[in-house]
Amino acid sequence: MDSGVKPRLVVVGNGMAGMRTVEELLALAPGMYDITVFGAEPRTNYNRIMLSPVLAGEKDFDEIVLHTREWYAEHGITLHAGDPVVGIDRRRRVVRAQSGCEVAYDRLLLATGSSPFIIPVPGSQLAGVVGFRDLDDVETMLQAARQGGRAVVIGGGLLGLEAANGLLRRGMEVTVVHLTDSLLNQQLDSSASLLLKAALERRGLRIQLSAQTAAILGTDKVEGVRFQDGSEAPAELVVMAAGVRPNVSLAREAGLHVERAIVVDDTLQTYDPRVYAVGECVQHRKNTFGLVAPIWDQARVCAAHLAGFGHRRYVQQATATKLKVTGIDLYSAGDIVGGEGSEDLVLRDRRSGIYKRLVLAGNRVTGAVLYGDVADGPWYFDLIQRGADVSGYRDRLLFGPALCEAQAA
Ligand SMILES: Cc1cc2nc3c(=O)[nH]c(=O)nc-3n(C[C@H](O)[C@H](O)[C@H](O)COP(=O)(O)OP(=O)(O)OC[C@H]3O[C@@H](n4cnc5c(N)ncnc54)[C@H](O)[C@@H]3O)c2cc1C
């Protein structure tokens, strides 16, 4: 790098992880790099999480924009929106975009995220089959909803339920189909899952569990879904929310080490020391990521290394999740399955619709599932993260911090 000339940082992916890293970098070392960002989406960076409230009609797109075009300009960042990077030449240290534009880098940051997994059944390419990942998907869903009609959402995880709720609120008849016998089976135990199912059905959602999709029906566009058992559900819209796949083809073609995702070390560096990666496209110590909390940690560590402060290491932490369906309160944190030697503390109040389960290993809380009353969720999450010894108030743990901390003091 010549003295007097700024090193060039190229960011591939104008999404949550990439831009969070840029923000952290600007805070640590403003003006250190000449920054260029490429984004496949033809728009500026927005809060992807909030696409669910946009679909449900609770927010407008303008309210979820994170960085305006003016922001990029003010920070001297060149943005190529709607122009995906299609090749990386690591020997020449140049990226090439679809438009033919080439930009050289000294440091490259890959933040390409994931794409919805479209189950490869017959008919999955028909018009009217959509994932739930970006604003285009939301617009496709809203257009279908304007005609009324029926939707089938494949996948009863967080994303599928948020899509189903949004479409229901937009006036469609919605059926959620899920492969296993309980909704949100990654986050909830079966008791909480049953409460959730009943609450969603009261709102008008149809839910079909243990249902495996065999084919999407239709000739030019979707007309329905057929299941393994031969039953069918008519639909004009099918939303695939059955998981995501990290976007790794660019990295793989550039010869970087890729397993399920782009392999990075504790500094978010790939096998090429000039190339970093953050977000859903990375694999760190065998794990991949699908929530923003770990991604914010990655962004902080990666920015510190890009800024030349090499003292931070990324350490995976327990995560907590909520379902963004207004009026339904659930919270899940840490390891809710438990293992050998773990114990459960359970509070169940059917009439009030409250269920709480804490998973303990020895004197420490390792997981929490709350339904109906989630006010203490962050407190339990803090106990999990700190590995706090709860033996002094274990008998009151389910009743929350007020009782525990008062007597512990
Ligand atoms: C509807 C919805 C609701 C969610 N709700 C929550 C929630 O409540 N809580 C939570 O923690 N997480 C939630 N998530 C997950 C969260 O949004 C993701 O974990 C996060 O966005 C991942 O950030 P990322 O930058 O890795 O990927 P993205 O935000 O997807 O950004 C990647 C960007 O890179 C672009 N890109 C890909 N390839 C290229 C290329 N070759 N060239 C240029 N650009 C490229 C993509 O178009 C995309 O814009 C939700 C996700 C969705 C879709």
Coordinates of C-alpha atoms and ligand atoms in Angstrom, one line a residue:
M1 CA 0.0 0.0 0.0
D2 CA 1.6 3.3 -1.1
S3 CA 1.9 6.0 1.6
G4 CA -0.5 8.8 1.0
V5 CA -2.9 6.6 -0.9
K6 CA -5.7 5.0 1.1
P7 CA -6.0 1.2 1.1
R8 CA -9.1 0.1 -0.8
L9 CA -11.8 -1.9 0.9
V10 CA -14.4 -3.6 -1.3
V11 CA -17.6 -5.0 0.4
V12 CA -19.7 -7.6 -1.5
G13 CA -23.2 -7.5 0.0
N14 CA -25.1 -4.3 1.0
G15 CA -27.0 -6.1 3.7
M16 CA -27.1 -6.2 7.5
A17 CA -23.7 -7.8 8.2
G18 CA -21.6 -6.0 5.6
M19 CA -23.0 -2.5 6.4
R20 CA -22.8 -3.1 10.2
T21 CA -19.1 -3.9 9.7
V22 CA -18.6 -0.8 7.7
E23 CA -20.3 1.3 10.5
E24 CA -18.1 -0.3 13.1
L25 CA -15.1 0.4 11.0
L26 CA -16.0 4.1 10.4
A27 CA -16.4 4.5 14.2
L28 CA -12.9 3.0 14.9
A29 CA -11.0 4.4 11.9
P30 CA -12.9 7.0 10.0
G31 CA -11.4 7.7 6.6
M32 CA -8.9 4.9 6.8
Y33 CA -10.1 3.1 3.7
D34 CA -11.4 4.1 0.3
I35 CA -14.7 2.0 0.5
T36 CA -16.7 0.5 -2.4
V37 CA -19.9 -1.5 -1.7
F38 CA -21.6 -3.8 -4.2
G39 CA -25.2 -4.8 -3.5
A40 CA -27.3 -7.3 -5.6
E41 CA -30.5 -5.6 -4.5
P42 CA -31.4 -2.4 -6.4
R43 CA -31.8 -0.4 -3.3
T44 CA -30.0 0.9 -0.3
N45 CA -29.5 -1.0 3.0
Y46 CA -32.5 -1.7 5.1
N47 CA -33.4 -3.6 8.3
R48 CA -34.3 -7.0 6.9
I49 CA -35.8 -8.2 10.2
M50 CA -38.5 -5.6 9.7
L51 CA -39.8 -7.0 6.5
S52 CA -42.2 -9.0 8.6
P53 CA -44.0 -5.9 9.9
V54 CA -43.8 -4.4 6.4
L55 CA -45.6 -7.5 5.1
A56 CA -48.2 -7.3 8.0
G57 CA -48.9 -3.7 7.2
E58 CA -47.4 -2.4 10.5
K59 CA -44.5 -0.5 8.9
D60 CA -43.7 1.2 5.6
F61 CA -40.4 0.4 3.7
D62 CA -39.2 4.0 4.3
E63 CA -39.3 3.4 8.0
I64 CA -36.9 0.4 7.8
V65 CA -34.1 2.0 5.7
L66 CA -30.9 1.9 7.7
H67 CA -28.6 3.9 5.4
T68 CA -29.8 6.4 2.8
R69 CA -27.9 7.1 -0.4
E70 CA -26.9 10.4 1.2
W71 CA -25.3 8.5 4.1
Y72 CA -23.0 6.6 1.7
A73 CA -22.1 9.9 -0.1
E74 CA -21.4 11.7 3.2
H75 CA -19.0 8.9 4.2
G76 CA -17.3 8.9 0.8
I77 CA -18.5 5.4 0.1
T78 CA -19.1 4.3 -3.5
L79 CA -22.3 2.3 -3.7
H80 CA -23.1 0.0 -6.7
A81 CA -26.7 -1.1 -5.9
G82 CA -28.3 -3.6 -8.2
D83 CA -25.0 -4.7 -9.5
P84 CA -23.9 -8.1 -8.0
V85 CA -20.3 -9.1 -8.0
V86 CA -19.9 -12.1 -10.4
G87 CA -16.2 -12.8 -10.0
I88 CA -13.2 -12.3 -7.8
D89 CA -9.6 -12.5 -9.1
R90 CA -7.6 -13.0 -6.0
R91 CA -4.3 -12.9 -7.8
R92 CA -4.9 -9.5 -9.3
R93 CA -7.0 -8.5 -6.3
V94 CA -10.0 -7.3 -8.4
V95 CA -13.7 -7.9 -8.2
R96 CA -15.9 -7.9 -11.3
A97 CA -19.5 -7.0 -11.2
Q98 CA -22.4 -8.0 -13.6
S99 CA -22.2 -4.6 -15.3
G100 CA -18.6 -5.3 -16.2
C101 CA -17.3 -2.8 -13.6
E102 CA -14.0 -3.9 -12.0
V103 CA -12.7 -2.6 -8.7
A104 CA -9.4 -3.4 -7.2
Y105 CA -9.1 -4.1 -3.5
D106 CA -6.5 -4.3 -0.7
R107 CA -9.0 -5.8 1.7
L108 CA -12.2 -7.6 0.5
L109 CA -15.2 -8.2 2.8
L110 CA -17.7 -10.9 1.7
A111 CA -21.1 -10.4 3.2
T112 CA -23.4 -12.2 0.7
G113 CA -25.9 -13.6 3.2
S114 CA -28.2 -16.5 2.4
S115 CA -30.9 -17.4 -0.1
P116 CA -34.2 -19.2 0.8
F117 CA -34.0 -22.9 0.2
I118 CA -36.5 -23.8 -2.5
I119 CA -37.5 -27.4 -1.9
P120 CA -36.7 -29.1 -5.3
V121 CA -40.1 -30.7 -5.8
P122 CA -41.9 -30.7 -9.2
G123 CA -43.5 -27.3 -9.8
S124 CA -41.2 -25.4 -7.5
Q125 CA -40.2 -23.0 -10.3
L126 CA -43.8 -22.0 -11.1
A127 CA -44.9 -18.4 -10.9
G128 CA -46.4 -17.7 -7.5
V129 CA -43.7 -19.7 -5.6
V130 CA -41.7 -17.3 -3.5
G131 CA -39.1 -17.2 -0.7
F132 CA -39.1 -14.6 2.1
R133 CA -35.8 -12.8 2.1
D134 CA -36.0 -9.4 0.5
L135 CA -38.2 -6.6 -0.5
D136 CA -39.0 -8.1 -3.9
D137 CA -40.4 -11.2 -2.1
V138 CA -42.6 -9.0 0.0
E139 CA -43.8 -7.1 -3.0
T140 CA -44.7 -10.4 -4.8
M141 CA -46.6 -11.5 -1.7
L142 CA -48.4 -8.2 -1.4
Q143 CA -49.4 -8.3 -5.0
A144 CA -50.9 -11.8 -4.5
A145 CA -52.6 -10.7 -1.3
R146 CA -54.3 -7.8 -3.2
Q147 CA -56.2 -10.5 -5.2
G148 CA -57.3 -12.2 -1.9
G149 CA -57.2 -15.9 -2.3
R150 CA -55.3 -18.7 -0.6
A151 CA -51.7 -19.1 0.4
V152 CA -49.7 -22.1 1.6
V153 CA -46.6 -21.3 3.7
I154 CA -44.2 -24.2 3.8
G155 CA -42.2 -24.2 7.1
G156 CA -43.5 -23.5 10.6
G157 CA -40.3 -21.8 11.8
L158 CA -40.0 -18.1 12.8
L159 CA -39.9 -16.9 9.2
G160 CA -42.8 -19.1 8.0
L161 CA -45.0 -18.0 10.9
E162 CA -44.2 -14.3 10.4
A163 CA -45.0 -14.7 6.6
A164 CA -48.2 -16.5 7.4
N165 CA -49.3 -13.9 9.9
G166 CA -48.6 -11.1 7.5
L167 CA -50.6 -12.7 4.7
L168 CA -53.4 -13.4 7.0
R169 CA -53.5 -9.8 8.1
R170 CA -53.5 -8.8 4.4
G171 CA -56.7 -10.8 3.9
M172 CA -55.5 -14.1 2.5
E173 CA -56.7 -17.6 3.7
V174 CA -53.4 -19.1 5.0
T175 CA -52.3 -22.6 5.7
V176 CA -49.0 -23.3 7.3
V177 CA -47.5 -26.7 6.6
H178 CA -44.7 -28.0 8.7
L179 CA -42.6 -31.2 8.4
T180 CA -42.4 -32.1 12.1
D181 CA -45.2 -32.5 14.7
S182 CA -44.6 -29.2 16.4
L183 CA -44.2 -25.6 15.3
L184 CA -41.0 -23.7 16.0
N185 CA -39.4 -27.0 17.0
Q186 CA -35.9 -25.3 17.1
Q187 CA -37.0 -22.8 19.7
L188 CA -39.9 -24.2 21.6
D189 CA -40.6 -27.4 23.5
S190 CA -43.8 -29.3 22.7
S191 CA -45.9 -27.6 25.5
A192 CA -45.1 -24.1 24.4
S193 CA -45.6 -25.1 20.8
L194 CA -49.1 -26.4 21.5
L195 CA -50.0 -23.1 23.1
L196 CA -48.7 -21.2 20.1
K197 CA -50.6 -23.4 17.7
A198 CA -53.8 -22.9 19.5
A199 CA -53.3 -19.1 19.6
L200 CA -52.5 -18.9 15.9
E201 CA -55.5 -21.1 15.0
R202 CA -57.8 -18.7 17.0
R203 CA -56.6 -15.9 14.7
G204 CA -57.6 -17.9 11.7
L205 CA -54.4 -19.6 10.5
R206 CA -54.8 -23.2 9.4
I207 CA -51.9 -25.4 10.5
Q208 CA -51.0 -28.8 9.1
L209 CA -48.2 -30.6 11.0
S210 CA -46.2 -33.7 10.0
A211 CA -46.9 -32.7 6.4
Q212 CA -44.3 -33.3 3.7
T213 CA -44.6 -31.4 0.4
A214 CA -44.5 -33.7 -2.7
A215 CA -45.3 -31.3 -5.5
I216 CA -46.4 -27.8 -6.3
L217 CA -49.4 -28.0 -8.7
G218 CA -50.2 -25.8 -11.6
T219 CA -49.3 -25.3 -15.3
D220 CA -48.3 -21.7 -15.8
K221 CA -48.7 -20.6 -12.2
V222 CA -49.3 -22.1 -8.8
E223 CA -52.7 -23.7 -8.2
G224 CA -52.0 -25.8 -5.1
V225 CA -49.7 -28.1 -3.1
R226 CA -49.7 -31.9 -3.0
F227 CA -48.4 -33.7 0.1
Q228 CA -46.8 -37.1 0.4
D229 CA -50.0 -38.6 1.8
G230 CA -51.8 -37.6 -1.5
S231 CA -53.8 -34.8 0.1
E232 CA -53.9 -31.4 -1.7
A233 CA -54.3 -27.8 -0.6
P234 CA -55.4 -25.2 -3.2
A235 CA -53.3 -22.0 -3.3
E236 CA -52.5 -19.1 -5.6
L237 CA -49.3 -18.3 -3.6
V238 CA -46.8 -20.7 -2.0
V239 CA -44.2 -19.3 0.3
M240 CA -41.1 -21.5 0.9
A241 CA -39.8 -20.8 4.4
A242 CA -38.0 -24.1 4.9
G243 CA -34.5 -22.9 5.6
V244 CA -31.8 -21.0 3.9
R245 CA -28.6 -21.8 2.1
P246 CA -25.5 -19.5 2.5
N247 CA -24.5 -17.7 -0.7
V248 CA -21.1 -19.1 -1.2
S249 CA -20.7 -19.7 -5.0
L250 CA -18.6 -16.5 -5.5
A251 CA -16.2 -17.5 -2.7
R252 CA -16.0 -21.1 -3.9
E253 CA -15.3 -20.1 -7.5
A254 CA -12.6 -17.7 -6.2
G255 CA -10.9 -20.8 -4.6
L256 CA -11.6 -19.8 -1.0
H257 CA -12.1 -22.6 1.5
V258 CA -15.8 -23.3 1.7
E259 CA -17.7 -26.1 3.5
R260 CA -21.3 -25.4 4.4
A261 CA -20.4 -21.8 4.2
I262 CA -17.2 -19.7 3.9
V263 CA -14.8 -20.9 6.6
V264 CA -13.5 -18.1 8.8
D265 CA -11.2 -18.0 11.9
D266 CA -11.8 -16.1 15.1
T267 CA -10.9 -12.9 13.4
L268 CA -13.4 -13.4 10.6
Q269 CA -10.6 -13.9 8.1
T270 CA -11.0 -16.5 5.4
Y271 CA -8.1 -18.7 4.2
D272 CA -6.9 -15.7 2.2
P273 CA -5.5 -13.0 4.7
R274 CA -6.8 -10.2 2.5
V275 CA -10.3 -11.5 2.4
Y276 CA -12.8 -11.4 5.4
A277 CA -16.3 -12.6 5.6
V278 CA -19.2 -11.9 8.0
G279 CA -22.9 -12.8 8.5
E280 CA -25.0 -15.7 7.2
C281 CA -22.4 -16.6 4.5
V282 CA -19.8 -17.7 7.1
Q283 CA -19.0 -20.8 8.9
H284 CA -17.2 -20.4 12.2
R285 CA -16.1 -23.4 14.2
K286 CA -18.5 -25.6 12.3
N287 CA -21.5 -23.3 12.9
T288 CA -23.5 -21.1 10.6
F289 CA -25.7 -18.2 11.7
G290 CA -29.3 -17.0 11.1
L291 CA -29.8 -14.2 13.6
V292 CA -28.4 -10.7 13.9
A293 CA -27.0 -10.9 17.5
P294 CA -24.1 -13.1 16.6
I295 CA -23.6 -11.1 13.4
W296 CA -23.3 -7.9 15.3
D297 CA -20.5 -9.5 17.3
Q298 CA -18.8 -10.7 14.1
A299 CA -19.1 -7.2 12.7
R300 CA -17.3 -5.7 15.7
V301 CA -14.5 -8.1 15.6
C302 CA -14.0 -7.9 11.9
A303 CA -14.0 -4.1 11.9
A304 CA -11.4 -4.1 14.6
H305 CA -9.1 -6.3 12.5
L306 CA -9.8 -4.2 9.4
A307 CA -8.9 -1.1 11.4
G308 CA -5.6 -2.8 12.4
F309 CA -6.5 -3.3 16.0
G310 CA -5.9 -7.0 16.1
H311 CA -6.9 -7.7 19.7
R312 CA -10.5 -8.9 19.3
R313 CA -11.6 -12.5 18.8
Y314 CA -15.1 -13.7 17.9
V315 CA -16.6 -16.0 20.5
Q316 CA -20.0 -17.6 19.9
Q317 CA -22.6 -16.8 22.5
A318 CA -26.0 -18.2 23.4
T319 CA -28.8 -16.6 21.3
A320 CA -32.3 -15.5 22.1
T321 CA -35.3 -15.4 19.8
K322 CA -38.8 -13.9 19.7
L323 CA -41.6 -14.3 17.2
K324 CA -42.6 -10.9 15.6
V325 CA -46.4 -11.6 15.6
T326 CA -48.2 -8.8 17.4
G327 CA -50.2 -10.1 20.3
I328 CA -48.3 -13.4 20.7
D329 CA -45.5 -13.3 23.3
L330 CA -42.9 -16.0 23.2
Y331 CA -39.2 -16.0 24.1
S332 CA -36.6 -18.7 23.7
A333 CA -33.0 -18.5 24.7
G334 CA -30.0 -20.8 25.0
D335 CA -30.1 -24.6 24.9
I336 CA -33.7 -25.6 25.3
V337 CA -33.2 -29.3 24.7
G338 CA -30.8 -29.9 27.6
G339 CA -28.6 -33.0 27.9
E340 CA -27.6 -35.7 30.2
G341 CA -27.8 -34.4 33.8
S342 CA -29.8 -31.3 33.0
E343 CA -33.0 -30.5 34.9
D344 CA -36.2 -28.6 34.1
L345 CA -38.1 -26.1 36.2
V346 CA -41.6 -25.6 34.8
L347 CA -44.5 -23.2 35.6
R348 CA -47.8 -23.8 33.8
D349 CA -50.9 -21.7 34.2
R350 CA -53.3 -22.9 31.5
R351 CA -56.1 -20.4 32.3
S352 CA -53.8 -17.4 31.9
G353 CA -52.0 -19.0 29.0
I354 CA -48.6 -18.8 30.7
Y355 CA -45.9 -21.3 30.4
K356 CA -42.3 -21.0 31.6
R357 CA -39.6 -23.6 31.4
L358 CA -36.0 -23.2 32.5
V359 CA -33.3 -25.7 31.7
L360 CA -30.6 -26.0 34.4
A361 CA -27.2 -27.7 34.3
G362 CA -26.0 -27.9 37.9
N363 CA -26.4 -24.5 39.4
R364 CA -26.6 -22.6 36.1
V365 CA -29.4 -21.8 33.7
T366 CA -28.6 -23.0 30.2
G367 CA -32.0 -22.4 28.5
A368 CA -35.3 -20.7 28.8
V369 CA -38.7 -21.1 27.0
L370 CA -41.3 -18.5 27.9
Y371 CA -44.8 -18.2 26.5
G372 CA -47.5 -15.7 27.5
D373 CA -45.4 -13.7 29.9
V374 CA -42.0 -12.9 28.5
A375 CA -41.1 -9.9 30.6
D376 CA -38.3 -11.8 32.4
G377 CA -36.7 -13.2 29.2
P378 CA -33.8 -10.8 29.0
W379 CA -33.0 -11.4 32.7
Y380 CA -32.9 -15.2 32.1
F381 CA -30.8 -14.6 29.0
D382 CA -28.3 -12.6 31.1
L383 CA -28.1 -15.4 33.6
I384 CA -27.4 -17.8 30.8
Q385 CA -24.8 -15.6 29.2
R386 CA -23.0 -14.9 32.5
G387 CA -23.2 -18.6 33.6
A388 CA -24.5 -17.2 36.9
D389 CA -24.7 -19.5 40.0
V390 CA -28.4 -19.5 40.8
S391 CA -28.3 -21.9 43.8
G392 CA -29.1 -19.1 46.3
Y393 CA -32.6 -18.5 44.7
R394 CA -33.3 -21.6 42.6
D395 CA -36.7 -22.2 44.3
R396 CA -37.8 -18.7 43.2
L397 CA -36.2 -18.6 39.8
L398 CA -39.4 -19.1 37.9
F399 CA -40.9 -16.0 39.6
G400 CA -38.4 -13.6 38.1
P401 CA -35.7 -11.2 39.3
A402 CA -37.8 -9.2 41.8
L403 CA -38.2 -12.1 44.2
C404 CA -34.7 -13.6 43.5
E405 CA -32.7 -10.4 43.8
A406 CA -34.6 -9.1 46.8
Q407 CA -33.8 -12.1 48.9
A408 CA -30.3 -12.6 47.5
A409 CA -29.3 -9.0 48.5
Ligands
LIG1 C1 -38.3 -11.7 7.1 C2 -37.1 -11.9 8.0 C3 -37.2 -11.6 9.3 C4 -36.2 -11.8 10.2 N1 -36.3 -11.6 11.5 C5 -35.2 -11.7 12.3 C6 -35.4 -11.4 13.7 O1 -36.4 -11.1 14.2 N2 -34.2 -11.5 14.5 C7 -33.0 -11.9 14.0 O2 -32.0 -11.9 14.7 N3 -32.9 -12.1 12.7 C8 -34.0 -12.1 11.8 N4 -33.8 -12.4 10.5 C9 -32.5 -12.8 10.0 C10 -31.6 -11.6 9.7 O3 -32.2 -10.7 8.9 C11 -30.3 -12.1 9.0 O4 -29.6 -12.9 9.9 C12 -29.4 -11.0 8.5 O5 -30.0 -10.1 7.6 C13 -28.1 -11.6 7.9 O6 -27.3 -10.5 7.5 P1 -26.4 -10.8 6.2 O7 -25.7 -9.5 5.9 O8 -25.5 -12.0 6.4 O9 -27.4 -11.2 5.0 P2 -28.4 -10.2 4.2 O10 -29.0 -9.2 5.2 O11 -29.3 -11.0 3.5 O12 -27.4 -9.4 3.3 C14 -26.7 -10.0 2.2 C15 -26.8 -9.1 1.0 O13 -25.9 -9.5 0.1 C16 -26.4 -9.4 -1.2 N5 -25.6 -10.2 -2.1 C17 -25.6 -11.6 -2.3 N6 -24.7 -12.0 -3.2 C18 -24.2 -10.8 -3.7 C19 -23.2 -10.6 -4.7 N7 -22.7 -11.5 -5.4 N8 -22.9 -9.3 -5.0 C20 -23.5 -8.3 -4.3 N9 -24.4 -8.5 -3.3 C21 -24.8 -9.7 -3.0 C22 -27.9 -9.9 -1.0 O14 -28.7 -9.4 -2.1 C23 -28.2 -9.2 0.3 O15 -28.7 -7.9 0.1 C24 -34.9 -12.2 9.6 C25 -34.8 -12.4 8.3 C26 -35.8 -12.3 7.4 C27 -35.7 -12.5 5.9

